[in-house]
mmCIF file of C-alpha atoms in Angstrom:
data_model
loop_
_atom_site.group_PDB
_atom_site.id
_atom_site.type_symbol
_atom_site.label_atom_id
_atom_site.label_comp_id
_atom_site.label_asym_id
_atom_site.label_seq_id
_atom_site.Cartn_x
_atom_site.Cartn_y
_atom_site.Cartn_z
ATOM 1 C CA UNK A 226 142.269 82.241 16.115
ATOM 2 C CA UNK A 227 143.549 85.785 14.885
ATOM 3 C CA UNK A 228 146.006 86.878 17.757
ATOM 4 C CA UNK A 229 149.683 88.070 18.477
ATOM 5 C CA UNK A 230 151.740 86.911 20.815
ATOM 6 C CA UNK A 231 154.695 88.889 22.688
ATOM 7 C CA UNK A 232 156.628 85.749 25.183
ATOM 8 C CA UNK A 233 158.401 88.913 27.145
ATOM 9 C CA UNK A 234 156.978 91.356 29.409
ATOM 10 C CA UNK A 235 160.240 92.873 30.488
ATOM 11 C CA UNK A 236 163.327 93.757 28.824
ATOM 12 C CA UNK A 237 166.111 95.643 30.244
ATOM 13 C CA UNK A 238 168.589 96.809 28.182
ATOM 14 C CA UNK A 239 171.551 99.016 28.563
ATOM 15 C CA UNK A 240 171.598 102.315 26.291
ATOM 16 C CA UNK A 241 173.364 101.342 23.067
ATOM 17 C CA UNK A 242 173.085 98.245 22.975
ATOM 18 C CA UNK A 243 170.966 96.302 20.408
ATOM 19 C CA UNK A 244 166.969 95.673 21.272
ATOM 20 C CA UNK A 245 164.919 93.162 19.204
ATOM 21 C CA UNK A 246 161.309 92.805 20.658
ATOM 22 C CA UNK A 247 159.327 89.756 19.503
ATOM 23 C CA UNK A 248 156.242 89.326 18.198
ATOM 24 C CA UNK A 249 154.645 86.581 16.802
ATOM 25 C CA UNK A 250 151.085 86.131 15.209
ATOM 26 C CA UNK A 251 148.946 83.489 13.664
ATOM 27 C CA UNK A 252 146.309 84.827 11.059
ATOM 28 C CA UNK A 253 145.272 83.018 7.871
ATOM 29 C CA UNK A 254 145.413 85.470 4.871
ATOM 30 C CA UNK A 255 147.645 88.469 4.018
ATOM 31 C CA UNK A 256 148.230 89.616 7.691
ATOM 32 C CA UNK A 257 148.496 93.800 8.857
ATOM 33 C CA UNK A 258 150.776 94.517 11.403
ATOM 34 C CA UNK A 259 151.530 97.481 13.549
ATOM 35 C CA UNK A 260 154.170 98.329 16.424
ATOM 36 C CA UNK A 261 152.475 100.447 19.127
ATOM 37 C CA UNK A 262 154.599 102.757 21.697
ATOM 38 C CA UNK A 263 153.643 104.117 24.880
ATOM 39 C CA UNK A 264 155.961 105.837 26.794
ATOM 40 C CA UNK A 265 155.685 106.619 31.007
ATOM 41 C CA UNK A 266 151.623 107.866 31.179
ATOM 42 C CA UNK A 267 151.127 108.882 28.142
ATOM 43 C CA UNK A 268 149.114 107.592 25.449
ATOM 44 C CA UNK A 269 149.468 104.806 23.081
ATOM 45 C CA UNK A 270 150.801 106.087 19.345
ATOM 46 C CA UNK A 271 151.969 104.670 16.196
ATOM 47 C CA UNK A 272 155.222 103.772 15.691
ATOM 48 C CA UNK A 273 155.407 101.607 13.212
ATOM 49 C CA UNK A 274 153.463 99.790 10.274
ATOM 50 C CA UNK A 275 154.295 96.901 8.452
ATOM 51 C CA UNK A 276 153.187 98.052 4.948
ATOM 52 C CA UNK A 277 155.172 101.115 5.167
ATOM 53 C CA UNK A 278 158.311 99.444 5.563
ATOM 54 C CA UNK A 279 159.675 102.598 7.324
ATOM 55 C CA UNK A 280 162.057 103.514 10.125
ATOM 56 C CA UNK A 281 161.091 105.307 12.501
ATOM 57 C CA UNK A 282 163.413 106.725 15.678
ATOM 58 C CA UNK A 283 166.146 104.027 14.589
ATOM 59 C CA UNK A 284 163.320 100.905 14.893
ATOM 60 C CA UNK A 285 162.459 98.895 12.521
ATOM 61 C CA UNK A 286 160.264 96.143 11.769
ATOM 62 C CA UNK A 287 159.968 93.477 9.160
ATOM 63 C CA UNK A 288 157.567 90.682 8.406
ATOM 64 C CA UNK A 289 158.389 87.159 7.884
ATOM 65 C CA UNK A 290 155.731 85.213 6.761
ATOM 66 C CA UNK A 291 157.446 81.993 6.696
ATOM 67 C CA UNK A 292 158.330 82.307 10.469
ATOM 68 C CA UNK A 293 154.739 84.216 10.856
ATOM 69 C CA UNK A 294 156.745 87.166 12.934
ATOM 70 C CA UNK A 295 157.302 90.893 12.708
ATOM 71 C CA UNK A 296 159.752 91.834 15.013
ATOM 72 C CA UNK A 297 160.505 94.680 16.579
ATOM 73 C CA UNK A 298 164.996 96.258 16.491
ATOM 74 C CA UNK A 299 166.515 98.646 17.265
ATOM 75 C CA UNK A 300 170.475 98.564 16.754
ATOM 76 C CA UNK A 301 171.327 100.784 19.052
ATOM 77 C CA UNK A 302 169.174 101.910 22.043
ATOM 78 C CA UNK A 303 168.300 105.153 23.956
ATOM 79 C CA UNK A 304 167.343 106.167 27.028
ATOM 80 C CA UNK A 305 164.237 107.825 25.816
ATOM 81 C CA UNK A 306 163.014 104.444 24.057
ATOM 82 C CA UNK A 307 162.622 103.118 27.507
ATOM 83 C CA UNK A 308 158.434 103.065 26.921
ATOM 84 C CA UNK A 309 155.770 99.955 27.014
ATOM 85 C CA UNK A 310 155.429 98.582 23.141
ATOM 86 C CA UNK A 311 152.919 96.678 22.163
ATOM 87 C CA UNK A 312 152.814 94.625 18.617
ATOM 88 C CA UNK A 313 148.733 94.809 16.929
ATOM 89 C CA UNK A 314 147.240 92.700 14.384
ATOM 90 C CA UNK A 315 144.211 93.666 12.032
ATOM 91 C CA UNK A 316 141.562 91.508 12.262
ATOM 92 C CA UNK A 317 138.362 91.010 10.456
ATOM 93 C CA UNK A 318 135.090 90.265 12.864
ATOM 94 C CA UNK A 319 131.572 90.277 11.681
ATOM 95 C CA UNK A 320 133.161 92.614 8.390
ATOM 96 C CA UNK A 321 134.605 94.776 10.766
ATOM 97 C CA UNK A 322 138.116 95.710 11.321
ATOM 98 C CA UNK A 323 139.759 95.742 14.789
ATOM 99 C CA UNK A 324 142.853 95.829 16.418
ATOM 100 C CA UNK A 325 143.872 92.317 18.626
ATOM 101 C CA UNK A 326 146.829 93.414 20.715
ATOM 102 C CA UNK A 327 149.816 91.709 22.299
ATOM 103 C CA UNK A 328 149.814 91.774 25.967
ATOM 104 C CA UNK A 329 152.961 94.113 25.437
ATOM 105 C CA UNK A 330 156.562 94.542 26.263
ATOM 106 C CA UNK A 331 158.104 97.420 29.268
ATOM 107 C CA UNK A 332 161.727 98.013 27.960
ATOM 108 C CA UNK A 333 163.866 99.576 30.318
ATOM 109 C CA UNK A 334 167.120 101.249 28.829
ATOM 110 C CA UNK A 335 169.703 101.182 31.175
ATOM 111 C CA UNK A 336 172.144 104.514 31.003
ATOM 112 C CA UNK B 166 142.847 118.840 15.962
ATOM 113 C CA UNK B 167 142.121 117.886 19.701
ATOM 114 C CA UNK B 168 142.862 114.403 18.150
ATOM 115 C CA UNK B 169 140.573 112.190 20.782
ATOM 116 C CA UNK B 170 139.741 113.237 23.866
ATOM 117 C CA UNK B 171 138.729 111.646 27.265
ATOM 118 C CA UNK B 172 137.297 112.848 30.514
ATOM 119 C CA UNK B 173 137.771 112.675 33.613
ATOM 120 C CA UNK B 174 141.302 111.852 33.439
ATOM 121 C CA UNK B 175 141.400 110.086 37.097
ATOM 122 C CA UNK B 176 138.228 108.945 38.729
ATOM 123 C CA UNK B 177 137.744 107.056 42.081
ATOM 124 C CA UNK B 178 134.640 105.139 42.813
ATOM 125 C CA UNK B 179 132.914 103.434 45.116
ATOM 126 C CA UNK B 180 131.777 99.903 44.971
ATOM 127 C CA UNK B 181 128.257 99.919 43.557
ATOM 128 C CA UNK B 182 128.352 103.532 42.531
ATOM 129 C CA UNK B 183 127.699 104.510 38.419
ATOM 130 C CA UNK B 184 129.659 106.523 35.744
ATOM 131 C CA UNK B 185 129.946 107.561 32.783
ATOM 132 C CA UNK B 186 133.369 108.291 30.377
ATOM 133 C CA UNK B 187 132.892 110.360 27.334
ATOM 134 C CA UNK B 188 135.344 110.568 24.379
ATOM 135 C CA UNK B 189 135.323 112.582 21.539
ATOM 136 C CA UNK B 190 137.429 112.779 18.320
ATOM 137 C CA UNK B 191 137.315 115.761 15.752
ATOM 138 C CA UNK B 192 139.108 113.217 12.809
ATOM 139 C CA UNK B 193 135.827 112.267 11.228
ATOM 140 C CA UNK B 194 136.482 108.851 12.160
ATOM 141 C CA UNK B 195 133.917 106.083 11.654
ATOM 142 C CA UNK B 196 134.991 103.635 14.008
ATOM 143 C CA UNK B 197 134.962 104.106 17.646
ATOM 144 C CA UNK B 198 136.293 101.808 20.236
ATOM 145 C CA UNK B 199 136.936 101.659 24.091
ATOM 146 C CA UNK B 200 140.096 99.658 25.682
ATOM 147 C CA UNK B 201 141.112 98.746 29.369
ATOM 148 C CA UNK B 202 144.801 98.198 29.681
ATOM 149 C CA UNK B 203 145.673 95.926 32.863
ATOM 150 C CA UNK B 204 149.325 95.220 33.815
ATOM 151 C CA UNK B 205 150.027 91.241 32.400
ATOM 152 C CA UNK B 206 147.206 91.643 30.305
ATOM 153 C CA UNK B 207 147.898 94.342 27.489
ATOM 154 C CA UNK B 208 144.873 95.927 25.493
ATOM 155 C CA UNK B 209 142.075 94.331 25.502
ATOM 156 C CA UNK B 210 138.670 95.567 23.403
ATOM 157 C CA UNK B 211 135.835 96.237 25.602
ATOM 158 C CA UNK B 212 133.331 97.436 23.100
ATOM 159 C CA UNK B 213 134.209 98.833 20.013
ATOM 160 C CA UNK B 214 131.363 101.293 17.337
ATOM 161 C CA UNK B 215 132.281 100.716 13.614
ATOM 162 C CA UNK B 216 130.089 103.447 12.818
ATOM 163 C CA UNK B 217 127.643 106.195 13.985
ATOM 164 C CA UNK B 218 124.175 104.190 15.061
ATOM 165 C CA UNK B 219 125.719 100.676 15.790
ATOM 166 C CA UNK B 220 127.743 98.933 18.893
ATOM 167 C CA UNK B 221 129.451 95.746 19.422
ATOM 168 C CA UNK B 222 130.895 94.165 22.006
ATOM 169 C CA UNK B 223 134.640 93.078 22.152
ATOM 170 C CA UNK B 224 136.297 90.624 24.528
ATOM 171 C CA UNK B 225 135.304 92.132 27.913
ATOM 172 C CA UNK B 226 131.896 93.691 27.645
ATOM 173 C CA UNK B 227 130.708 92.931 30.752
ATOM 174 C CA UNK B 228 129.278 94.996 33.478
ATOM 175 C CA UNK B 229 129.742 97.622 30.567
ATOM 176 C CA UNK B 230 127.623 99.729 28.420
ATOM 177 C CA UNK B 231 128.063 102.101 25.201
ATOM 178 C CA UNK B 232 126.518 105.147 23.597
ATOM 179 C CA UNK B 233 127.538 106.034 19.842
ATOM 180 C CA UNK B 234 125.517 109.569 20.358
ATOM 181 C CA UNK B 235 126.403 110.972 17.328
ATOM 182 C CA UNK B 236 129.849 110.193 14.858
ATOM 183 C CA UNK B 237 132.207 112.522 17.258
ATOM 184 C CA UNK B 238 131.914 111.097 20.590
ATOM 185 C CA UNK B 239 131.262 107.446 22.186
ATOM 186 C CA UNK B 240 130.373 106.963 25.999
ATOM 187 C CA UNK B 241 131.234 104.026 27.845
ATOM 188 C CA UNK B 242 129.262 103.671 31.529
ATOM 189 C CA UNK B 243 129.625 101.626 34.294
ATOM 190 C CA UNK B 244 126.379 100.961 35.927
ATOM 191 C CA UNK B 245 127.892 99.320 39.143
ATOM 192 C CA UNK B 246 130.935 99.323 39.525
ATOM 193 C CA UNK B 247 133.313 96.367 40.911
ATOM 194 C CA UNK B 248 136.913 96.970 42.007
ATOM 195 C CA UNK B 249 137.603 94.338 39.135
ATOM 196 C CA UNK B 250 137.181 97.655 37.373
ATOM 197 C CA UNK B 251 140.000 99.456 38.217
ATOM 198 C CA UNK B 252 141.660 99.784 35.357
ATOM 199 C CA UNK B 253 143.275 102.704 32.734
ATOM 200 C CA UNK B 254 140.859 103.178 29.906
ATOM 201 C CA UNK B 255 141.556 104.605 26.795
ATOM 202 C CA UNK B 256 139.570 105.300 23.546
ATOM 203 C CA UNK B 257 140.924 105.182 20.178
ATOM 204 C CA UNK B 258 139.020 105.901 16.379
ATOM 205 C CA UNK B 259 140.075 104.808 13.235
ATOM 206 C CA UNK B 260 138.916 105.325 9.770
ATOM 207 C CA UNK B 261 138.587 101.970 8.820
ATOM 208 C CA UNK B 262 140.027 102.305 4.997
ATOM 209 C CA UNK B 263 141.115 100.332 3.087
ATOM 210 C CA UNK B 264 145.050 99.578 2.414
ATOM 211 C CA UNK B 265 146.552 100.766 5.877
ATOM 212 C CA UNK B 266 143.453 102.987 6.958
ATOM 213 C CA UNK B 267 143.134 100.879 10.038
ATOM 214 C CA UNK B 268 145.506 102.867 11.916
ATOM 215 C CA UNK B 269 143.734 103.599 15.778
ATOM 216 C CA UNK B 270 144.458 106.768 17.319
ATOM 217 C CA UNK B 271 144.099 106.807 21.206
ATOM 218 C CA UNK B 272 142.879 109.298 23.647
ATOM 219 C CA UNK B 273 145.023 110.245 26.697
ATOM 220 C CA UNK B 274 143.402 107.977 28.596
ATOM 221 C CA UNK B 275 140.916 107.687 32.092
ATOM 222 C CA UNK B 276 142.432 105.850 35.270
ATOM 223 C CA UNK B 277 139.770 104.655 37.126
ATOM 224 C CA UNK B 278 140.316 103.097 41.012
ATOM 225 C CA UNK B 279 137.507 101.383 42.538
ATOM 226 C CA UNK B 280 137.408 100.710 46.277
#
């Protein structure tokens, strides 16, 4: 089965210190990953993709195939990363592409 | 660029009663899809259009319908609602191209109490 796995629903940290959010996924094939932010009643956006290999607000993500995990860090975190993140893997169904979600992280950054 | 839109944003039902939440995106998307988010439980898919004329279901499709009406907006109704219902639901569209395309933009989102 194509899912992704996050073991953590909570993680409190305090504000600058290091955050690593886990994610784990099994899919046969060349997998595509995505990070996912939400922050307090808003709605979900982007924050990160696997492909691009970016950083974005100080995160960053990388995937290791061997270990079949993308990760989610953050050396050094902020009170406004406090937010719900949720890791999201591509999957094919019927030809079609969707979206198979973890069942998501809450970090709390403490100041 | 609206991006995708939802209404209502809050709605509070009875048990038994009927709705009906309407999103719209103005991104040309093809694919359409509607989510509830639970605490514990994440996203998970209710039904999901991949383009204009055609549905699907996703992992929790029932005591749900869907309306692609045209390639702009997709309808999701409840035609008796439970209090297993209450829920925040959001919509999302993608374009569903190739190398990275799959990206899903969300609506604000619809938080739904039924008593």
């Amino acid at each position: 089965a194509q899912r992704v796995t996050q073991p953590e629903k909570l993680l409190s940290v305090f504000k600058g210190a290091p955050v690593e959010l886990k994610c784990n996924y099994s899919y046969s094939g060349s997998p595509e990953l995505f990070w996912y932010v939400q922050y307090s009643r808003q709605r979900l956006q982007l924050l990160l993709r696997h492909i691009s290999r970016e950083s974005i607000k100080g995160f960053t993500a990388d995937l290791n195939k061997g270990e079949t995990s993308f990760h989610l860090k953050k050396p050094f975190a902020q009170e406004e990363d406090s937010a719900m993140y949720y890791c999201a893997l591509v999957r094919v169904v019927y030809g079609n592409n969707r979206l198979a979600f973890g069942k998501g992280n809450q970090v709390v950054v403490i100041p | 660029n609206a991006g995708v839109t939802q209404t209502p944003k809050f709605q509070v039902l009875k048990t038994g009663q009927s709705m009906t939440l309407q999103c719209a995106q103005d991104m040309n998307h093809n694919s359409m899809y509607w989510y509830r988010q639970d605490p514990g439980m994440g996203l998970r898919l209710i039904y999901y259009s991949a383009s204009e004329g055609t549905t699907d279901k996703g992992e929790v499709p029932n005591g749900y319908n869907v309306s692609r009406l045209n390639k702009r907006e997709f309808s999701l109704r409840l035609e008796s609602a439970a209090p297993s219902q209450t829920s925040v639901y959001f919509c999302a569209s993608s374009s569903q191209g190739l190398a990275g395309g799959h990206e899903q933009f969300f609506g604000p989102g619809t938080r739904l109490t039924v008593l």
